[in-house]
Amino acid sequence: MKTHITRETVRYNETDRMKVAHHAGYLIWFELGRTGLMNSAGFSYKNMEDNGVFLPVIEYTCRISNSVGYNDRIEIETWIEELKNRMVAFGYEARINSILAATGRTRHVCINSENKIIKLPENIMDLLKTFQQDE
Amino acid sequence: MKTHITRETVRYNETDRMKVAHHAGYLIWFELGRTGLMNSAGFSYKNMEDNGVFLPVIEYTCRISNSVGYNDRIEIETWIEELKNRMVAFGYEARINSILAATGRTRHVCINSENKIIKLPENIMDLLKTFQQDE
Amino acid sequence: MKTHITRETVRYNETDRMKVAHHAGYLIWFELGRTGLMNSAGFSYKNMEDNGVFLPVIEYTCRISNSVGYNDRIEIETWIEELKNRMVAFGYEARINSILAATGRTRHVCINSENKIIKLPENIMDLLKTFQQDE
Amino acid sequence: MKTHITRETVRYNETDRMKVAHHAGYLIWFELGRTGLMNSAGFSYKNMEDNGVFLPVIEYTCRISNSVGYNDRIEIETWIEELKNRMVAFGYEARINSILAATGRTRHVCINSENKIIKLPENIMDLLKTFQQDE
């Protein structure tokens, strides 16, 4: 199994009055994880969109084990959980100093600029396959 | 089953370059839904926190059926899905003009200001029970 | 002078670890103020953009007098401070229970979908004139 | 004059339906710039707050020269513009590939945890002085 590691620092504005990061922050870090995964292989998520291929999120799940705070160095590990012709699911693990903070999953459908569901282009398929989790 | 309805309008800054609302927006609307539910019964979510009782999110799920766009009037229906001594789960349905946009669920644990898990105070328990879904 | 009043409630996720609303929140409330002003006159900001006319912010200023907290009812008063052929500036006052929280100003240039500066369309000009501050 | 350089990448969720970064994004990048400046000198902004010293923003200004887009590498240069016993102002320049994107300024007052205005602690004063702009 190949995974991708992204590192971010929790921003001040990502915290809320409970003095820890707001739970929506994980979705942003997961997004940085999966675009980082794609960019890491020399593939540009932005170019993909500029070529009329989009991967909107159709489902997400997040389980929070430990809260994260301002300035914490967060490490997001990302991999492919499921890969179909027209759909892809990413898996995520977020950690602070090797302590699990959260796990997550996002499912995406592939659409074109007319909002029609299409097959994942072959080059994206090939790239994503290299990050697919063996089970 | 008693549910609560919250109405919001999709803000400009909640959209992204795909020209629809970013998927993290649902978590914010769900949050407005559940705090609206509590406030609707004359109960103040803010007072609860000022009294040292917190309900942090420990898990969330969202399934998106239709994208929502800038200025869309979004209606969030909220109810109680599960209610235990130290945990509560809310269910949500977001709609635009009666068309389903997304369904969701958040689970919360009850903690005090020392971050210890505690029982839900009785008055909160009683309030939440009135919104509990019969099954 | 004609002004427009928009009412919003400070959201949980808009607070930060200082336990009050993050200062960027004002820009969002000002945005709701000015789009509210335009919508109030039966004019749709969204339609304007769909017709290829945009009013990007090119400058903003905000002076904060008092912090605002979670669940505070914020009232945003909006008016036109300056109106030129290709530029418009809005003025704002944000208050909580009649107490001044912040004052602000945003300047906007009018562009088309090719990113070229254009004259403000006549119908927008006419609408905005009715909100112009007399001095 | 000593300045501090912070580098960030524009996030997907920071864009809006105009397909460029929302103008509030600059406040977040400026915040990363000034906390980066303080952290760069071995000083922890977080520790300062944990010791009951806060620097809330009381005024901000931003002038946008060029829009920035998704995945752009943004460079924020930060310096001290004004330094008084109870007040500090930071200046910022944001650039993409050496092209100016925006300039900004934030003013902060120093307060304690009881929300009282206090003198900037000496060690912070000394640190900030080294970044003060000569004119």
Tab-separated table of N, CA and C in Angstrom, chain C residues 44-126:
chain	number	residue	atom	x	y	z
C	44	SER	N	-30.977	41.290	-8.123
C	44	SER	CA	-30.293	40.074	-7.696
C	44	SER	C	-28.806	40.139	-8.013
C	45	TYR	N	-27.999	40.121	-6.952
C	45	TYR	CA	-26.545	40.118	-7.115
C	45	TYR	C	-26.118	38.894	-7.933
C	46	LYS	N	-26.810	37.783	-7.697
C	46	LYS	CA	-26.478	36.552	-8.406
C	46	LYS	C	-26.764	36.695	-9.916
C	47	ASN	N	-27.928	37.245	-10.245
C	47	ASN	CA	-28.255	37.451	-11.660
C	47	ASN	C	-27.228	38.353	-12.331
C	48	MET	N	-26.827	39.380	-11.610
C	48	MET	CA	-25.825	40.308	-12.143
C	48	MET	C	-24.581	39.526	-12.565
C	49	GLU	N	-24.127	38.628	-11.661
C	49	GLU	CA	-22.941	37.830	-11.991
C	49	GLU	C	-23.228	36.860	-13.133
C	50	ASP	N	-24.422	36.293	-13.136
C	50	ASP	CA	-24.765	35.365	-14.213
C	50	ASP	C	-24.804	36.087	-15.565
C	51	ASN	N	-25.021	37.414	-15.516
C	51	ASN	CA	-24.983	38.214	-16.743
C	51	ASN	C	-23.592	38.770	-17.030
C	52	GLY	N	-22.592	38.256	-16.325
C	52	GLY	CA	-21.218	38.633	-16.651
C	52	GLY	C	-20.741	39.954	-16.070
C	53	VAL	N	-21.388	40.430	-15.014
C	53	VAL	CA	-20.947	41.664	-14.348
C	53	VAL	C	-20.532	41.313	-12.916
C	54	PHE	N	-19.305	41.669	-12.547
C	54	PHE	CA	-18.775	41.318	-11.234
C	54	PHE	C	-18.280	42.570	-10.513
C	55	LEU	N	-18.329	42.531	-9.208
C	55	LEU	CA	-17.868	43.669	-8.404
C	55	LEU	C	-16.834	43.213	-7.377
C	56	PRO	N	-15.662	42.740	-7.834
C	56	PRO	CA	-14.666	42.263	-6.864
C	56	PRO	C	-14.191	43.383	-5.939
C	57	VAL	N	-13.886	42.980	-4.715
C	57	VAL	CA	-13.342	43.897	-3.707
C	57	VAL	C	-11.894	44.227	-4.069
C	58	ILE	N	-11.557	45.513	-4.143
C	58	ILE	CA	-10.155	45.867	-4.401
C	58	ILE	C	-9.516	46.550	-3.183
C	59	GLU	N	-10.305	46.816	-2.190
C	59	GLU	CA	-9.758	47.445	-0.986
C	59	GLU	C	-10.762	47.289	0.143
C	60	TYR	N	-10.283	47.021	1.355
C	60	TYR	CA	-11.192	47.009	2.497
C	60	TYR	C	-10.514	47.510	3.761
C	61	THR	N	-11.332	48.065	4.619
C	61	THR	CA	-10.880	48.634	5.886
C	61	THR	C	-11.912	48.268	6.941
C	62	CYS	N	-11.450	47.995	8.139
C	62	CYS	CA	-12.381	47.709	9.228
C	62	CYS	C	-11.774	48.207	10.532
C	63	ARG	N	-12.569	48.907	11.311
C	63	ARG	CA	-12.142	49.380	12.635
C	63	ARG	C	-13.055	48.736	13.653
C	64	ILE	N	-12.475	47.979	14.588
C	64	ILE	CA	-13.255	47.220	15.566
C	64	ILE	C	-13.301	47.976	16.892
C	65	SER	N	-14.496	48.270	17.367
C	65	SER	CA	-14.647	49.022	18.621
C	65	SER	C	-14.903	48.089	19.799
C	66	ASN	N	-15.663	47.037	19.528
C	66	ASN	CA	-16.025	46.093	20.584
C	66	ASN	C	-16.088	44.693	19.994
C	67	SER	N	-15.623	43.738	20.738
C	67	SER	CA	-15.659	42.369	20.227
C	67	SER	C	-17.098	41.850	20.261
C	68	VAL	N	-17.404	40.895	19.386
C	68	VAL	CA	-18.733	40.282	19.376
C	68	VAL	C	-18.561	38.798	19.660
C	69	GLY	N	-19.575	38.215	20.301
C	69	GLY	CA	-19.428	36.835	20.734
C	69	GLY	C	-20.455	35.911	20.112
C	70	TYR	N	-20.292	34.646	20.371
C	70	TYR	CA	-21.188	33.609	19.869
C	70	TYR	C	-22.641	33.937	20.194
C	71	ASN	N	-23.469	33.806	19.196
C	71	ASN	CA	-24.918	33.959	19.323
C	71	ASN	C	-25.386	35.411	19.450
C	72	ASP	N	-24.436	36.352	19.438
C	72	ASP	CA	-24.830	37.768	19.445
C	72	ASP	C	-25.616	38.075	18.168
C	73	ARG	N	-26.653	38.858	18.304
C	73	ARG	CA	-27.426	39.337	17.151
C	73	ARG	C	-26.725	40.577	16.626
C	74	ILE	N	-26.187	40.475	15.419
C	74	ILE	CA	-25.435	41.584	14.853
C	74	ILE	C	-26.289	42.278	13.789
C	75	GLU	N	-26.267	43.601	13.826
C	75	GLU	CA	-27.041	44.402	12.887
C	75	GLU	C	-26.042	45.152	12.015
C	76	ILE	N	-26.139	44.978	10.711
C	76	ILE	CA	-25.189	45.634	9.799
C	76	ILE	C	-25.942	46.683	8.989
C	77	GLU	N	-25.525	47.941	9.133
C	77	GLU	CA	-26.114	49.011	8.332
C	77	GLU	C	-25.169	49.290	7.172
C	78	THR	N	-25.716	49.342	5.963
C	78	THR	CA	-24.899	49.491	4.757
C	78	THR	C	-25.391	50.666	3.927
C	79	TRP	N	-24.472	51.407	3.347
C	79	TRP	CA	-24.833	52.515	2.444
C	79	TRP	C	-23.761	52.664	1.378
C	80	ILE	N	-24.010	53.547	0.437
C	80	ILE	CA	-23.020	53.818	-0.613
C	80	ILE	C	-22.198	55.027	-0.199
C	81	GLU	N	-20.871	54.877	-0.216
C	81	GLU	CA	-20.022	55.997	0.173
C	81	GLU	C	-19.503	56.757	-1.029
C	82	GLU	N	-19.330	56.051	-2.132
C	82	GLU	CA	-18.745	56.665	-3.316
C	82	GLU	C	-19.259	55.897	-4.518
C	83	LEU	N	-19.575	56.617	-5.576
C	83	LEU	CA	-20.116	55.950	-6.760
C	83	LEU	C	-19.556	56.634	-7.987
C	84	LYS	N	-18.774	55.868	-8.741
C	84	LYS	CA	-18.178	56.404	-9.963
C	84	LYS	C	-18.594	55.498	-11.116
C	85	ASN	N	-18.221	55.865	-12.308
C	85	ASN	CA	-18.600	55.070	-13.485
C	85	ASN	C	-18.160	53.604	-13.404
C	86	ARG	N	-16.967	53.385	-12.875
C	86	ARG	CA	-16.395	52.039	-12.883
C	86	ARG	C	-16.064	51.540	-11.481
C	87	MET	N	-16.518	52.253	-10.475
C	87	MET	CA	-16.121	51.928	-9.102
C	87	MET	C	-17.230	52.282	-8.125
C	88	VAL	N	-17.361	51.455	-7.073
C	88	VAL	CA	-18.336	51.780	-6.033
C	88	VAL	C	-17.714	51.446	-4.675
C	89	ALA	N	-17.987	52.277	-3.679
C	89	ALA	CA	-17.517	52.003	-2.312
C	89	ALA	C	-18.724	51.957	-1.382
C	90	PHE	N	-18.765	50.903	-0.582
C	90	PHE	CA	-19.830	50.741	0.402
C	90	PHE	C	-19.284	51.100	1.787
C	91	GLY	N	-20.135	51.658	2.628
C	91	GLY	CA	-19.793	51.917	4.026
C	91	GLY	C	-20.649	51.024	4.911
C	92	TYR	N	-20.110	50.660	6.082
C	92	TYR	CA	-20.812	49.720	6.963
C	92	TYR	C	-20.674	50.127	8.417
C	93	GLU	N	-21.682	49.838	9.180
C	93	GLU	CA	-21.621	49.959	10.619
C	93	GLU	C	-22.241	48.686	11.192
C	94	ALA	N	-21.496	48.003	12.053
C	94	ALA	CA	-22.017	46.780	12.683
C	94	ALA	C	-22.270	47.072	14.148
C	95	ARG	N	-23.436	46.702	14.641
C	95	ARG	CA	-23.822	46.995	16.018
C	95	ARG	C	-24.426	45.757	16.688
C	96	ILE	N	-24.228	45.684	17.996
C	96	ILE	CA	-24.886	44.682	18.834
C	96	ILE	C	-25.730	45.449	19.840
C	97	ASN	N	-27.027	45.244	19.835
C	97	ASN	CA	-27.913	45.997	20.762
C	97	ASN	C	-27.629	47.495	20.753
C	98	SER	N	-27.508	48.047	19.568
C	98	SER	CA	-27.266	49.485	19.377
C	98	SER	C	-25.867	49.941	19.778
C	99	ILE	N	-25.035	49.053	20.304
C	99	ILE	CA	-23.644	49.412	20.632
C	99	ILE	C	-22.779	49.162	19.395
C	100	LEU	N	-21.982	50.150	19.030
C	100	LEU	CA	-21.117	50.006	17.862
C	100	LEU	C	-20.091	48.892	18.078
C	101	ALA	N	-20.036	47.965	17.125
C	101	ALA	CA	-19.022	46.906	17.196
C	101	ALA	C	-17.893	47.205	16.220
C	102	ALA	N	-18.239	47.662	15.025
C	102	ALA	CA	-17.201	47.950	14.024
C	102	ALA	C	-17.745	48.832	12.914
C	103	THR	N	-16.831	49.569	12.284
C	103	THR	CA	-17.172	50.308	11.072
C	103	THR	C	-16.270	49.793	9.964
C	104	GLY	N	-16.736	49.871	8.733
C	104	GLY	CA	-15.936	49.349	7.641
C	104	GLY	C	-16.233	50.026	6.333
C	105	ARG	N	-15.458	49.656	5.324
C	105	ARG	CA	-15.574	50.234	3.995
C	105	ARG	C	-14.987	49.227	3.016
C	106	THR	N	-15.649	49.000	1.917
C	106	THR	CA	-15.074	48.161	0.858
C	106	THR	C	-15.178	48.916	-0.458
C	107	ARG	N	-14.136	48.844	-1.283
C	107	ARG	CA	-14.174	49.449	-2.623
C	107	ARG	C	-14.176	48.326	-3.645
C	108	HIS	N	-14.934	48.517	-4.687
C	108	HIS	CA	-15.144	47.493	-5.716
C	108	HIS	C	-14.979	48.111	-7.081
C	109	VAL	N	-14.391	47.356	-7.972
C	109	VAL	CA	-14.311	47.797	-9.357
C	109	VAL	C	-15.285	46.926	-10.145
C	110	CYS	N	-15.811	47.432	-11.232
C	110	CYS	CA	-16.746	46.644	-12.032
C	110	CYS	C	-15.993	45.977	-13.183
C	111	ILE	N	-16.104	44.645	-13.280
C	111	ILE	CA	-15.417	43.931	-14.368
C	111	ILE	C	-16.395	43.008	-15.097
C	112	ASN	N	-16.003	42.613	-16.314
C	112	ASN	CA	-16.804	41.612	-17.044
C	112	ASN	C	-16.143	40.230	-16.913
C	113	SER	N	-16.708	39.252	-17.568
C	113	SER	CA	-16.195	37.894	-17.379
C	113	SER	C	-14.821	37.670	-18.024
C	114	GLU	N	-14.382	38.641	-18.850
C	114	GLU	CA	-12.998	38.559	-19.375
C	114	GLU	C	-12.035	39.334	-18.477
C	115	ASN	N	-12.546	39.733	-17.292
C	115	ASN	CA	-11.691	40.394	-16.318
C	115	ASN	C	-11.300	41.828	-16.725
C	116	LYS	N	-12.054	42.390	-17.664
C	116	LYS	CA	-11.810	43.777	-18.098
C	116	LYS	C	-12.665	44.720	-17.252
C	117	ILE	N	-12.099	45.875	-16.893
C	117	ILE	CA	-12.856	46.895	-16.156
C	117	ILE	C	-13.887	47.517	-17.095
C	118	ILE	N	-15.125	47.568	-16.654
C	118	ILE	CA	-16.220	48.125	-17.456
C	118	ILE	C	-17.001	49.148	-16.628
C	119	LYS	N	-17.860	49.875	-17.314
C	119	LYS	CA	-18.761	50.792	-16.609
C	119	LYS	C	-19.812	49.978	-15.869
C	120	LEU	N	-20.249	50.468	-14.727
C	120	LEU	CA	-21.359	49.847	-14.009
C	120	LEU	C	-22.601	49.947	-14.895
C	121	PRO	N	-23.294	48.840	-15.116
C	121	PRO	CA	-24.517	48.890	-15.930
C	121	PRO	C	-25.497	49.932	-15.345
C	122	GLU	N	-26.285	50.538	-16.230
C	122	GLU	CA	-27.153	51.645	-15.831
C	122	GLU	C	-28.152	51.244	-14.737
C	123	ASN	N	-28.723	50.048	-14.831
C	123	ASN	CA	-29.730	49.663	-13.823
C	123	ASN	C	-29.098	49.495	-12.434
C	124	ILE	N	-27.839	49.037	-12.387
C	124	ILE	CA	-27.148	48.907	-11.102
C	124	ILE	C	-26.831	50.301	-10.567
C	125	MET	N	-26.355	51.146	-11.474
C	125	MET	CA	-26.039	52.540	-11.133
C	125	MET	C	-27.261	53.215	-10.502
C	126	ASP	N	-28.394	53.059	-11.149
C	126	ASP	CA	-29.617	53.703	-10.653
C	126	ASP	C	-29.991	53.177	-9.269
